[in-house]
Amino acid sequence: NLTVIGNANTANVIRAQGMARVSWDRVVAGVTARRAGSVGFRFSACHINDFANLACSTYLSAAVPATGVLLETGIRGGSPIGVQSTNNVFRRAMIEGPAIGIDLKEADQNTFISGTSEICTSIGFRIQAGCRENTLIGVALESPGATYDLDDWGWSNTLQNCYSLGHVRLNGARAKIDGGLYQRIEISASAVRARVERMSVNYKEAGPGLTNSGTGSTVADVYDKAAEA
């Protein structure tokens, strides 16, 4: 168990560079006051790690950084900048209150199981262009006041039985949503071969539900809870 609380000058509360084959459990990152651009957990070129119960939450500290969790490139074993953060597992992450909850900047094949990214003010979960084969399983995305609960610009990322009260937007290639409860899902015009199936929209209230402007999308067995249809 570890709690680290930075101050108003802290850029990164906890940073790991080139870390591999490590297990963390019950680690809290917070600040006394937020600095612009600050990060709670910054993982650079980190691989095959197991992170359980990481918390960056306004319920646990006076304030939280601008971004809760960031996965990006870095240096590992003398390799130059450009090594992605890959094949990490995050179990029951509790990210509550940052501007951006979880940000995959350069990240492949990472898995998020249960936990939450919520009450974020800008984006609950962001997957940037170039991020591939990341998976969310049973994650609660509850930032209805944010622009997006989840914004995916990557390639072949999957949401399985997740939950969202806000706006989920798919912009990249081969995104997949399988099961779960959602308020709004947008397959944007830039999306290619998105697949959305076996899930509910308008879970909280009547609204746009599912909109599809993508190319080659597959939509099947989508239930509109508000309309009961």
Short mmCIF file of C-alpha atoms in Angstrom, two decimals:
data_model
loop_
_atom_site.label_atom_id
_atom_site.label_comp_id
_atom_site.label_asym_id
_atom_site.label_seq_id
_atom_site.Cartn_x
_atom_site.Cartn_y
_atom_site.Cartn_z
CA ASN A 1 0.00 0.00 0.00
CA LEU A 2 1.30 3.44 -0.95
CA THR A 3 -0.15 6.97 -1.02
CA VAL A 4 1.71 9.80 -2.75
CA ILE A 5 0.37 13.36 -2.52
CA GLY A 6 2.01 16.08 -4.59
CA ASN A 7 1.53 19.85 -4.40
CA ALA A 8 0.56 22.61 -6.82
CA ASN A 9 3.98 22.35 -8.54
CA THR A 10 3.88 18.58 -9.13
CA ALA A 11 3.98 17.60 -12.82
CA ASN A 12 3.89 13.81 -12.30
CA VAL A 13 2.82 12.32 -8.99
CA ILE A 14 4.12 8.84 -9.87
CA ARG A 15 6.16 8.12 -13.01
CA ALA A 16 7.48 4.75 -14.21
CA GLN A 17 9.91 4.57 -17.14
CA GLY A 18 10.74 1.27 -18.88
CA MET A 19 9.23 -0.83 -16.06
CA ALA A 20 8.34 -4.48 -16.70
CA ARG A 21 7.09 -7.57 -14.82
CA VAL A 22 6.02 -5.63 -11.73
CA SER A 23 2.86 -5.93 -9.59
CA TRP A 24 1.36 -2.96 -7.74
CA ASP A 25 -1.64 -3.01 -5.42
CA ARG A 26 -3.49 -0.19 -3.63
CA VAL A 27 -1.49 2.82 -4.80
CA VAL A 28 -3.03 6.30 -4.50
CA ALA A 29 -1.84 9.38 -6.43
CA GLY A 30 -3.20 12.81 -5.52
CA VAL A 31 -2.27 16.47 -5.12
CA THR A 32 -3.10 19.32 -2.78
CA ALA A 33 -3.84 21.54 -5.81
CA ARG A 34 -3.89 20.86 -9.55
CA ARG A 35 -1.15 22.01 -11.91
CA ALA A 36 -2.07 22.35 -15.60
CA GLY A 37 -0.91 19.32 -17.57
CA SER A 38 -0.14 17.25 -14.48
CA VAL A 39 -0.47 13.45 -14.37
CA GLY A 40 -1.27 11.07 -11.51
CA PHE A 41 0.23 7.85 -12.93
CA ARG A 42 2.55 8.31 -15.90
CA PHE A 43 3.70 5.06 -17.51
CA SER A 44 6.36 5.44 -20.22
CA ALA A 45 7.40 2.33 -22.21
CA CYS A 46 6.06 0.03 -19.51
CA HIS A 47 5.32 -3.62 -20.32
CA ILE A 48 3.60 -6.73 -18.88
CA ASN A 49 2.85 -5.20 -15.49
CA ASP A 50 -0.11 -5.95 -13.20
CA PHE A 51 -1.71 -2.92 -11.56
CA ALA A 52 -4.53 -3.49 -9.06
CA ASN A 53 -6.60 -0.83 -7.27
CA LEU A 54 -4.74 2.22 -8.57
CA ALA A 55 -6.59 5.32 -7.36
CA CYS A 56 -6.53 8.94 -8.43
CA SER A 57 -9.67 10.24 -6.83
CA THR A 58 -11.17 13.36 -5.29
CA TYR A 59 -12.70 11.01 -2.74
CA LEU A 60 -9.20 10.17 -1.47
CA SER A 61 -7.24 13.45 -1.81
CA ALA A 62 -7.94 17.18 -1.74
CA ALA A 63 -7.43 17.40 -5.50
CA VAL A 64 -6.32 15.29 -8.44
CA PRO A 65 -4.00 16.00 -11.40
CA ALA A 66 -5.29 17.00 -14.83
CA THR A 67 -4.90 13.42 -16.11
CA GLY A 68 -5.36 10.35 -13.94
CA VAL A 69 -3.46 7.68 -15.91
CA LEU A 70 -1.28 8.20 -19.00
CA LEU A 71 0.31 5.44 -21.11
CA GLU A 72 2.96 6.61 -23.57
CA THR A 73 6.27 5.85 -25.27
CA GLY A 74 9.63 6.12 -23.56
CA ILE A 75 13.02 4.51 -23.11
CA ARG A 76 13.45 0.92 -21.99
CA GLY A 77 16.68 -1.09 -21.85
CA GLY A 78 18.55 1.60 -23.74
CA SER A 79 15.99 1.66 -26.58
CA PRO A 80 15.28 5.12 -28.01
CA ILE A 81 12.03 6.99 -27.64
CA GLY A 82 9.28 5.19 -29.52
CA VAL A 83 8.68 2.04 -27.45
CA GLN A 84 4.94 1.77 -26.73
CA SER A 85 3.49 0.85 -23.32
CA THR A 86 2.10 -2.63 -23.94
CA ASN A 87 0.45 -5.71 -22.40
CA ASN A 88 -0.27 -4.21 -18.99
CA VAL A 89 -3.31 -5.19 -16.92
CA PHE A 90 -5.23 -2.66 -14.82
CA ARG A 91 -7.70 -4.19 -12.36
CA ARG A 92 -10.32 -2.09 -10.50
CA ALA A 93 -8.72 1.29 -11.25
CA MET A 94 -10.50 4.11 -9.41
CA ILE A 95 -10.03 7.29 -11.45
CA GLU A 96 -12.42 9.97 -10.25
CA GLY A 97 -12.34 13.69 -10.94
CA PRO A 98 -9.49 14.57 -13.37
CA ALA A 99 -10.07 16.48 -16.59
CA ILE A 100 -9.02 13.35 -18.51
CA GLY A 101 -9.39 10.11 -16.59
CA ILE A 102 -7.34 7.57 -18.55
CA ASP A 103 -5.33 8.57 -21.61
CA LEU A 104 -3.81 6.00 -23.98
CA LYS A 105 -1.35 8.04 -26.02
CA GLU A 106 1.02 5.33 -27.29
CA ALA A 107 -0.31 2.03 -25.99
CA ASP A 108 -1.01 -1.44 -27.39
CA GLN A 109 -2.73 -4.55 -26.01
CA ASN A 110 -3.45 -3.21 -22.54
CA THR A 111 -6.42 -4.56 -20.59
CA PHE A 112 -8.64 -2.71 -18.10
CA ILE A 113 -10.86 -4.95 -15.95
CA SER A 114 -13.67 -3.49 -13.82
CA GLY A 115 -13.05 -0.21 -12.00
CA THR A 116 -14.14 3.22 -13.11
CA SER A 117 -13.19 6.43 -14.86
CA GLU A 118 -15.82 8.91 -13.72
CA ILE A 119 -16.75 12.49 -12.85
CA CYS A 120 -14.12 13.66 -15.34
CA THR A 121 -14.62 17.14 -16.77
CA SER A 122 -13.29 16.67 -20.33
CA ILE A 123 -12.88 13.01 -21.40
CA GLY A 124 -13.33 9.96 -19.22
CA PHE A 125 -11.23 7.57 -21.34
CA ARG A 126 -9.23 8.66 -24.40
CA ILE A 127 -7.62 6.32 -26.92
CA GLN A 128 -5.42 8.29 -29.27
CA ALA A 129 -4.55 7.51 -32.89
CA GLY A 130 -2.06 4.66 -33.27
CA CYS A 131 -3.15 2.80 -30.13
CA ARG A 132 -4.06 -0.80 -30.98
CA GLU A 133 -5.84 -3.81 -29.52
CA ASN A 134 -6.64 -2.37 -26.09
CA THR A 135 -9.55 -3.90 -24.17
CA LEU A 136 -11.97 -2.63 -21.53
CA ILE A 137 -13.98 -5.27 -19.66
CA GLY A 138 -16.77 -4.25 -17.30
CA VAL A 139 -15.45 -0.70 -16.82
CA ALA A 140 -17.84 2.00 -15.57
CA LEU A 141 -17.58 5.23 -17.56
CA GLU A 142 -19.62 7.82 -15.70
CA SER A 143 -18.73 11.36 -16.72
CA PRO A 144 -22.00 12.79 -18.09
CA GLY A 145 -20.65 16.32 -17.61
CA ALA A 146 -17.64 15.61 -19.84
CA THR A 147 -17.50 16.00 -23.60
CA TYR A 148 -16.99 12.23 -23.96
CA ASP A 149 -17.13 9.26 -21.62
CA LEU A 150 -14.86 7.55 -24.14
CA ASP A 151 -13.24 8.88 -27.32
CA ASP A 152 -11.50 6.25 -29.48
CA TRP A 153 -9.24 7.23 -32.39
CA GLY A 154 -7.22 4.00 -32.37
CA TRP A 155 -7.26 0.67 -34.17
CA SER A 156 -9.11 -2.48 -33.13
CA ASN A 157 -9.91 -1.51 -29.55
CA THR A 158 -12.71 -3.35 -27.70
CA LEU A 159 -15.28 -2.52 -25.02
CA GLN A 160 -16.90 -5.58 -23.50
CA ASN A 161 -19.89 -5.28 -21.14
CA CYS A 162 -18.99 -1.74 -20.11
CA TYR A 163 -21.30 0.98 -18.79
CA SER A 164 -21.56 4.63 -19.81
CA LEU A 165 -23.86 7.47 -18.78
CA GLY A 166 -22.49 9.94 -21.35
CA HIS A 167 -21.24 10.07 -24.93
CA VAL A 168 -19.06 7.33 -26.44
CA ARG A 169 -17.49 8.20 -29.80
CA LEU A 170 -15.78 5.77 -32.19
CA ASN A 171 -13.52 7.45 -34.77
CA GLY A 172 -10.83 4.95 -35.73
CA ALA A 173 -10.67 1.55 -37.42
CA ARG A 174 -12.26 -1.75 -36.35
CA ALA A 175 -13.51 -0.57 -32.96
CA LYS A 176 -15.79 -3.05 -31.23
CA ILE A 177 -18.46 -2.70 -28.54
CA ASP A 178 -19.86 -6.02 -27.37
CA GLY A 179 -22.55 -5.93 -24.68
CA GLY A 180 -23.09 -3.35 -21.97
CA LEU A 181 -25.31 -0.41 -21.04
CA TYR A 182 -24.83 2.95 -22.77
CA GLN A 183 -26.54 6.30 -23.07
CA ARG A 184 -25.15 7.48 -26.41
CA ILE A 185 -22.84 5.86 -28.97
CA GLU A 186 -21.63 7.75 -32.02
CA ILE A 187 -19.90 6.00 -34.91
CA SER A 188 -18.36 9.06 -36.56
CA ALA A 189 -17.74 9.67 -40.26
CA SER A 190 -14.04 8.85 -39.86
CA ALA A 191 -14.75 5.40 -38.37
CA VAL A 192 -14.03 2.34 -40.50
CA ARG A 193 -15.55 -1.11 -39.90
CA ALA A 194 -16.79 -0.42 -36.37
CA ARG A 195 -18.81 -3.24 -34.82
CA VAL A 196 -21.52 -2.58 -32.19
CA GLU A 197 -23.70 -5.44 -30.97
CA ARG A 198 -25.66 -7.01 -28.11
CA MET A 199 -26.04 -3.88 -26.01
CA SER A 200 -28.47 -1.17 -24.85
CA VAL A 201 -28.53 2.56 -25.59
CA ASN A 202 -30.52 5.41 -24.03
CA TYR A 203 -29.98 3.61 -20.76
CA LYS A 204 -30.52 6.68 -18.58
CA GLU A 205 -33.08 8.63 -20.64
CA ALA A 206 -34.35 9.20 -24.17
CA GLY A 207 -31.75 10.66 -26.52
CA PRO A 208 -29.81 10.14 -29.75
CA GLY A 209 -28.96 6.57 -28.72
CA LEU A 210 -26.86 5.09 -31.53
CA THR A 211 -25.86 7.15 -34.57
CA ASN A 212 -23.82 5.68 -37.41
CA SER A 213 -21.97 7.75 -40.04
CA GLY A 214 -19.06 5.35 -40.41
CA THR A 215 -17.89 3.24 -43.34
CA GLY A 216 -18.51 -0.51 -43.29
CA SER A 217 -20.07 -0.52 -39.81
CA THR A 218 -21.81 -3.55 -38.34
CA VAL A 219 -24.70 -2.87 -35.94
CA ALA A 220 -26.67 -5.80 -34.51
CA ASP A 221 -29.01 -6.50 -31.58
CA VAL A 222 -29.02 -2.95 -30.17
CA TYR A 223 -31.85 -2.29 -27.70
CA ASP A 224 -33.21 1.22 -27.06
CA LYS A 225 -34.10 1.12 -23.38
CA ALA A 226 -35.99 4.43 -23.35
CA ALA A 227 -38.16 3.38 -26.28
CA GLU A 228 -38.34 -0.23 -25.08
CA ALA A 229 -37.56 -1.33 -28.63
#
